[in-house]
């Protein structure tokens, strides 16, 4: 790891950059309230005080994108078209339809979006409306991702989620009515107090909404969160691994029966066009620029990350410096490790050619154990293997 780059010349040579999909991630660090399980780089208005605001963030974002475009201009390869944009957070929908439209305008001012670019924003159901979705569709957004988490009120309460049961489904329908073909609902399973009936009710709601994409993640108790403190005090039990495995099987079975197939361990889509192309860029080891406080970038085997606090981020950009906190140039071994870790999680699987002789021997053992199967020259996880994906990765990286 190296100290923060101030200008493009402080970054190392970007190797093997260009030719593949290129995405832009925008981090919106604002939230109305802090969810008890969340350890993302987000801030409420009370936490920020007068040190930062959506306007100061927007001004800094424009400045960072402009500086990033100049970095591209100094590279030997021409600036690639942007194949995908993902606005995440935080709660991007707090910016409103006009604010998010300005984000897309800022990207277009310095980068060229491909004609068929996928443009996604995350949204909290409570800060969305039919007019919000109509504004986004008119601006050029093509995909909406809504944080549902659960349809059970008591589960949402444990998670400190502020939206009411049913609002996420209503928002999904509003997005579809506004012309969004691709709409995702996020679920979290394994929350203390969640029953099988609660999960079934959530799945019923998701399927009733008619979305073409579902993401489902097991609850992870992250250090430093309010949820972790409650578990440590004994107020809530920690998630049970056996319960999590059973819930995952239940989710996969229900979604598959409804025509949504897994394409990554935690993601299901109705068809190939419904899969999130931006996230596939991450999992396929692609290139992306991350803009905003705490955002990470990966270009040509080099990774860097921005300073986290919105005020410090804005100050760095205002001073004419890249807002990066540090960078690292990945070694061949590190790139191989990441390739295995990510490709194994995909339904398309890991090419056997990416493994050395010990890795091939390990792959044979994984297949013998029923955790994966060989389809042509690719190693693909079985249903049981998806539950033990991390163990499969460790076995392959011998």
Coordinates of C-alpha atoms in Angstrom, one line a residue:
X1 CA 0.0 0.0 0.0
X2 CA 1.3 3.4 -0.9
X3 CA 0.5 6.9 0.3
X4 CA -2.2 9.0 -1.3
X5 CA -1.6 10.2 -4.9
X6 CA -2.0 13.9 -5.4
X7 CA -1.9 13.9 -9.2
X8 CA -2.1 11.3 -12.0
X9 CA 1.7 11.1 -12.1
X10 CA 1.7 9.7 -8.6
X11 CA -0.1 6.6 -9.8
X12 CA 1.8 3.7 -11.2
X13 CA 1.5 2.6 -14.8
X14 CA -1.9 1.1 -15.4
X15 CA -1.3 -2.3 -17.0
X16 CA -3.7 -4.1 -19.3
X17 CA -6.2 -1.3 -19.2
X18 CA -8.9 -0.9 -21.8
X19 CA -10.7 -3.2 -24.2
X20 CA -13.1 -4.5 -21.6
X21 CA -16.2 -3.2 -19.9
X22 CA -15.7 0.0 -17.9
X23 CA -18.0 1.1 -15.1
X24 CA -18.4 4.1 -12.9
X25 CA -19.5 3.8 -9.3
X26 CA -20.8 6.9 -7.5
X27 CA -20.9 6.9 -3.7
X28 CA -23.6 9.0 -2.0
X29 CA -22.7 9.1 1.7
X30 CA -26.0 10.5 3.1
X31 CA -28.7 8.6 5.1
X32 CA -31.7 9.9 7.0
X33 CA -31.0 7.4 9.8
X34 CA -28.4 4.8 10.5
X35 CA -29.5 1.2 10.2
X36 CA -28.3 -0.9 13.1
X37 CA -26.5 -3.5 11.0
X38 CA -24.8 -1.1 8.6
X39 CA -21.1 -0.4 8.6
X40 CA -21.0 1.4 5.2
X41 CA -19.4 4.8 4.8
X42 CA -22.5 6.8 5.5
X43 CA -23.5 9.8 7.6
X44 CA -26.8 11.3 8.9
X45 CA -27.3 15.0 8.9
X46 CA -26.8 15.1 12.6
X47 CA -23.4 13.4 12.3
X48 CA -22.2 15.8 9.6
X49 CA -23.5 19.0 11.1
X50 CA -22.4 21.9 8.9
X51 CA -19.2 20.2 7.8
X52 CA -20.7 18.8 4.6
X53 CA -23.9 18.9 2.6
X54 CA -25.4 17.3 -0.6
X55 CA -24.4 20.5 -2.4
X56 CA -20.8 20.5 -1.3
X57 CA -20.7 16.7 -2.2
X58 CA -22.1 17.4 -5.6
X59 CA -19.6 20.2 -6.3
X60 CA -16.8 17.9 -5.2
X61 CA -18.1 15.0 -7.3
X62 CA -18.0 17.2 -10.4
X63 CA -14.5 18.2 -9.6
X64 CA -13.3 14.6 -9.0
X65 CA -14.9 13.4 -12.2
X66 CA -13.2 16.2 -14.1
X67 CA -9.8 15.3 -12.6
X68 CA -10.3 11.6 -13.3
X69 CA -11.1 12.4 -16.9
X70 CA -7.7 14.2 -17.1
X71 CA -6.0 11.1 -15.7
X72 CA -7.5 9.1 -18.5
X73 CA -6.3 11.7 -21.0
X74 CA -2.7 11.1 -19.9
X75 CA -3.0 7.3 -20.5
X76 CA -1.7 5.7 -23.7
X77 CA -5.1 4.1 -24.3
X78 CA -8.0 6.2 -25.3
X79 CA -10.7 6.8 -22.7
X80 CA -13.2 3.9 -22.9
X81 CA -16.9 4.3 -23.2
X82 CA -18.8 3.8 -19.9
X83 CA -20.7 0.6 -20.1
X84 CA -22.4 0.9 -16.7
X85 CA -23.0 3.4 -13.9
X86 CA -24.1 2.4 -10.4
X87 CA -25.1 5.1 -7.9
X88 CA -25.0 3.6 -4.4
X89 CA -24.7 4.6 -0.8
X90 CA -25.9 5.6 1.6
X91 CA -29.3 6.5 0.3
X92 CA -29.0 8.0 -3.2
X93 CA -32.8 8.6 -3.4
X94 CA -32.3 11.3 -0.7
X95 CA -30.9 13.5 -3.5
X96 CA -34.3 13.3 -5.2
X97 CA -34.9 12.8 -8.9
X98 CA -33.3 16.2 -9.8
X99 CA -30.2 15.5 -7.7
X100 CA -29.6 12.1 -9.3
X101 CA -30.2 13.6 -12.7
X102 CA -27.4 16.0 -11.9
X103 CA -25.1 13.1 -11.0
X104 CA -25.7 11.6 -14.4
X105 CA -25.2 14.9 -16.1
X106 CA -21.8 15.3 -14.3
X107 CA -20.7 11.9 -15.6
X108 CA -21.8 12.8 -19.1
X109 CA -19.8 16.1 -18.9
X110 CA -16.5 14.3 -18.8
X111 CA -17.2 10.7 -20.0
X112 CA -19.0 9.1 -22.9
X113 CA -21.8 6.7 -22.0
X114 CA -22.2 3.7 -24.3
X115 CA -25.5 3.8 -26.2
X116 CA -26.7 0.7 -24.3
X117 CA -25.2 1.7 -20.9
X118 CA -26.8 0.2 -17.8
X119 CA -27.5 3.0 -15.3
X120 CA -28.6 1.9 -11.9
X121 CA -29.4 3.8 -8.7
X122 CA -30.2 2.4 -5.3
X123 CA -33.2 3.7 -3.5
X124 CA -34.9 3.6 -0.2
X125 CA -38.6 2.8 -0.7
X126 CA -39.6 5.6 1.6
X127 CA -37.8 8.3 -0.3
X128 CA -39.2 7.3 -3.7
X129 CA -42.4 8.1 -5.5
X130 CA -44.0 7.7 -8.9
X131 CA -42.7 11.2 -9.8
X132 CA -39.2 10.3 -8.6
X133 CA -39.1 7.3 -10.9
X134 CA -40.5 9.2 -13.8
X135 CA -37.8 11.8 -13.4
X136 CA -35.0 9.2 -13.3
X137 CA -36.3 7.4 -16.4
X138 CA -36.4 10.7 -18.3
X139 CA -32.8 11.4 -17.2
X140 CA -31.5 8.1 -18.6
X141 CA -31.5 5.7 -15.7
X142 CA -32.3 2.1 -16.8
X143 CA -32.3 0.1 -13.6
X144 CA -33.6 0.5 -10.0
X145 CA -32.4 -1.3 -6.9
X146 CA -34.7 -1.1 -3.8
X147 CA -33.8 -2.0 -0.3
X148 CA -36.6 -4.2 1.0
X149 CA -34.8 -6.4 3.5
X150 CA -38.0 -8.0 4.8
X151 CA -41.8 -7.8 4.7
X152 CA -42.1 -8.5 8.5
X153 CA -42.4 -5.4 10.6
X154 CA -40.7 -6.9 13.6
X155 CA -37.7 -7.9 11.5
X156 CA -37.4 -4.4 10.0
X157 CA -37.5 -3.1 13.6
X158 CA -34.5 -5.2 14.6
X159 CA -32.6 -4.0 11.5
X160 CA -33.6 -0.4 12.4
X161 CA -35.1 0.0 8.9
X162 CA -37.5 3.0 8.6
X163 CA -39.8 1.9 5.8
X164 CA -43.1 0.2 6.4
X165 CA -43.9 -3.4 5.3
X166 CA -45.4 -3.2 1.8
X167 CA -43.7 0.0 0.8
X168 CA -40.9 -1.7 -1.1
X169 CA -43.3 -3.7 -3.2
X170 CA -45.3 -0.5 -3.9
X171 CA -42.1 1.3 -4.9
X172 CA -41.2 -1.6 -7.2
X173 CA -44.5 -1.3 -9.0
X174 CA -44.1 2.4 -9.3
X175 CA -40.7 1.9 -10.9
X176 CA -42.1 -0.5 -13.4
X177 CA -45.1 1.8 -14.2
X178 CA -42.5 4.5 -14.9
X179 CA -41.0 2.3 -17.6
X180 CA -38.2 0.6 -15.7
X181 CA -37.9 -2.9 -17.1
X182 CA -35.1 -3.9 -14.7
X183 CA -36.0 -3.6 -11.0
X184 CA -34.2 -5.3 -8.1
X185 CA -35.4 -6.0 -4.5
X186 CA -32.8 -6.6 -1.8
X187 CA -33.5 -9.1 1.0
X188 CA -31.6 -9.8 4.2
X189 CA -32.2 -13.2 5.8
X190 CA -31.3 -14.7 9.2
X191 CA -32.2 -11.6 11.3
X192 CA -32.7 -12.6 15.0
X193 CA -36.4 -13.2 15.4
X194 CA -37.1 -14.0 11.8
X195 CA -39.1 -17.2 11.3
X196 CA -39.6 -19.4 8.2
X197 CA -43.0 -17.9 7.9
X198 CA -41.5 -14.4 7.9
X199 CA -39.1 -15.3 5.1
X200 CA -41.9 -16.9 3.1
X201 CA -44.0 -13.7 3.5
X202 CA -41.0 -11.7 2.2
X203 CA -40.6 -14.0 -0.8
X204 CA -44.3 -13.9 -1.5
X205 CA -44.1 -10.1 -1.6
X206 CA -41.1 -10.1 -3.8
X207 CA -42.6 -12.4 -6.3
X208 CA -45.9 -10.5 -6.2
X209 CA -44.0 -7.3 -7.1
X210 CA -43.0 -8.8 -10.4
X211 CA -39.4 -7.7 -10.3
X212 CA -36.8 -9.4 -12.6
X213 CA -33.9 -9.4 -10.1
X214 CA -33.5 -10.3 -6.5
X215 CA -30.5 -10.0 -4.2
X216 CA -30.5 -11.9 -0.9
X217 CA -27.8 -11.6 1.7
X218 CA -27.3 -13.4 5.0
X219 CA -27.2 -11.0 8.0
X220 CA -23.6 -10.3 9.0
X221 CA -23.0 -8.7 12.4
X222 CA -20.3 -6.2 11.6
X223 CA -18.0 -4.9 14.4
X224 CA -18.7 -1.4 15.5
X225 CA -22.4 -1.5 14.6
X226 CA -25.4 -1.0 16.9
X227 CA -26.4 -4.5 16.1
X228 CA -23.1 -5.9 17.1
X229 CA -23.4 -4.1 20.5
X230 CA -26.8 -5.6 21.0
X231 CA -25.6 -9.1 20.3
X232 CA -22.6 -8.5 22.6
X233 CA -24.8 -7.4 25.4
X234 CA -27.0 -10.5 24.9
X235 CA -30.1 -8.6 23.8
X236 CA -30.1 -10.5 20.5
X237 CA -28.8 -13.9 19.5
X238 CA -26.1 -14.1 16.8
X239 CA -27.2 -15.5 13.5
X240 CA -27.1 -19.3 13.4
X241 CA -25.1 -20.8 10.5
X242 CA -27.5 -23.8 10.1
X243 CA -30.5 -21.5 10.0
X244 CA -28.8 -19.3 7.4
X245 CA -28.0 -22.3 5.2
X246 CA -31.6 -23.5 5.5
X247 CA -32.9 -20.0 4.7
X248 CA -30.6 -19.8 1.6
X249 CA -32.0 -23.1 0.3
X250 CA -35.5 -21.9 0.9
X251 CA -34.8 -18.6 -1.1
X252 CA -33.1 -20.4 -3.9
X253 CA -35.9 -23.0 -4.2
X254 CA -38.7 -20.4 -4.2
X255 CA -37.0 -18.1 -6.7
X256 CA -36.0 -20.9 -9.1
X257 CA -39.6 -22.1 -9.1
X258 CA -40.7 -18.6 -10.1
X259 CA -38.2 -18.5 -13.0
X260 CA -35.4 -16.5 -11.4
X261 CA -32.1 -18.3 -11.7
X262 CA -29.0 -17.7 -9.7
X263 CA -26.1 -16.1 -11.6
X264 CA -24.0 -15.2 -8.6
X265 CA -24.2 -16.8 -5.1
X266 CA -26.4 -14.0 -3.7
X267 CA -28.2 -12.8 -6.9
X268 CA -31.0 -14.2 -9.0
X269 CA -32.3 -12.9 -12.4
X270 CA -35.2 -13.7 -14.7
X271 CA -32.9 -13.8 -17.7
X272 CA -29.4 -12.7 -18.8
X273 CA -30.5 -9.1 -19.6
X274 CA -31.8 -8.8 -16.1
X275 CA -28.5 -9.6 -14.4
X276 CA -26.7 -6.5 -13.1
X277 CA -24.0 -5.8 -15.6
X278 CA -22.2 -3.3 -13.4
X279 CA -21.7 -5.9 -10.6
X280 CA -20.7 -8.5 -13.2
X281 CA -17.9 -6.1 -14.1
X282 CA -16.6 -6.4 -10.5
X283 CA -17.0 -10.1 -10.4
X284 CA -15.3 -10.6 -13.8
X285 CA -12.3 -8.5 -12.7
X286 CA -13.2 -5.6 -14.8
X287 CA -12.2 -1.9 -14.6
X288 CA -14.2 0.8 -12.8
X289 CA -13.8 4.3 -11.5
X290 CA -15.2 5.0 -8.0
X291 CA -16.1 8.6 -7.2
X292 CA -17.3 10.0 -4.0
X293 CA -16.2 9.7 -0.3
X294 CA -14.6 6.3 0.4
X295 CA -15.2 5.0 -3.1
X296 CA -12.8 2.4 -4.5
X297 CA -11.4 2.3 -8.1
X298 CA -9.7 -0.5 -10.0
X299 CA -8.0 0.2 -13.3
X300 CA -5.5 -2.0 -15.0
X301 CA -4.3 -3.9 -11.9
X302 CA -4.1 -0.8 -9.7
X303 CA -6.6 -0.1 -6.9
X304 CA -7.1 3.2 -5.0
X305 CA -9.6 4.4 -2.5
X306 CA -10.8 7.9 -1.6
X307 CA -10.8 9.6 1.8
X308 CA -13.9 8.7 3.7
X309 CA -15.3 11.8 5.3
X310 CA -17.4 14.0 3.0
X311 CA -15.9 17.2 4.4
X312 CA -12.3 16.0 3.9
X313 CA -13.2 14.7 0.5
X314 CA -14.6 18.0 -0.6
X315 CA -11.6 19.9 0.8
X316 CA -9.2 17.7 -1.2
X317 CA -11.0 18.2 -4.4
X318 CA -11.3 22.0 -3.8
X319 CA -7.5 22.1 -3.4
X320 CA -7.1 20.6 -6.8
X321 CA -5.9 17.2 -5.5
X322 CA -7.1 13.7 -6.2
X323 CA -9.2 12.7 -3.2
X324 CA -7.5 9.3 -2.9
X325 CA -6.3 8.2 0.5
X326 CA -3.9 5.5 -0.9
X327 CA -3.3 3.0 -3.6
X328 CA -1.9 -0.4 -4.3
X329 CA -0.6 -2.2 -7.4
X330 CA -1.8 -5.8 -7.3
X331 CA 0.8 -8.5 -7.8
X332 CA 0.2 -11.4 -10.2
X333 CA -0.5 -13.6 -7.2
X334 CA -3.0 -11.1 -5.7
X335 CA -4.8 -10.8 -9.1
X336 CA -5.0 -14.6 -9.3
X337 CA -6.4 -14.8 -5.8
X338 CA -9.1 -12.3 -6.6
X339 CA -9.9 -14.0 -9.9
X340 CA -10.5 -17.3 -8.1
X341 CA -12.5 -15.7 -5.2
X342 CA -14.8 -13.9 -7.6
X343 CA -15.2 -16.3 -10.5
X344 CA -16.1 -19.2 -8.2
X345 CA -19.2 -17.3 -7.1
X346 CA -20.5 -17.0 -10.6
X347 CA -22.8 -19.4 -12.4
X348 CA -20.5 -19.2 -15.4
X349 CA -17.8 -20.7 -13.1
X350 CA -14.1 -20.6 -12.9
X351 CA -12.0 -21.6 -16.0
X352 CA -9.8 -24.6 -15.1
X353 CA -7.0 -22.9 -17.1
X354 CA -6.9 -20.3 -14.3
X355 CA -5.6 -22.9 -11.8
X356 CA -2.1 -24.3 -11.5
X357 CA -1.4 -28.0 -11.0
X358 CA -2.1 -27.9 -7.2
X359 CA -5.3 -25.9 -7.8
X360 CA -6.4 -28.5 -10.4
X361 CA -5.9 -31.3 -7.9
X362 CA -7.9 -29.3 -5.3
X363 CA -10.6 -28.8 -7.9
X364 CA -10.9 -32.6 -8.4
X365 CA -11.3 -33.0 -4.6
X366 CA -14.0 -30.3 -4.5
X367 CA -15.9 -32.1 -7.2
X368 CA -15.5 -35.4 -5.4
X369 CA -16.9 -33.8 -2.3
X370 CA -20.0 -32.7 -4.2
X371 CA -19.3 -29.0 -3.8
X372 CA -18.8 -28.3 -7.5
X373 CA -19.1 -29.9 -10.9
X374 CA -17.2 -29.7 -14.1
X375 CA -19.0 -28.4 -17.2
X376 CA -16.5 -28.4 -20.1
X377 CA -13.5 -26.5 -18.9
X378 CA -15.2 -24.7 -16.0
X379 CA -15.7 -25.4 -12.4
X380 CA -19.2 -24.5 -11.2
X381 CA -20.6 -24.7 -7.7
X382 CA -23.4 -27.1 -6.8
X383 CA -26.3 -26.0 -4.6
X384 CA -24.4 -27.3 -1.6
X385 CA -21.2 -25.7 -2.8
X386 CA -22.8 -22.3 -2.9
X387 CA -23.4 -22.6 0.9
X388 CA -19.7 -23.3 1.3
X389 CA -18.3 -21.0 -1.4
X390 CA -15.6 -19.5 0.9
X391 CA -14.4 -23.0 1.8
X392 CA -14.2 -23.9 -1.8
X393 CA -12.1 -20.8 -2.5
X394 CA -9.7 -21.7 0.3
X395 CA -9.3 -25.2 -1.0
X396 CA -8.5 -23.9 -4.5
X397 CA -5.9 -21.4 -3.3
X398 CA -3.5 -24.0 -2.1

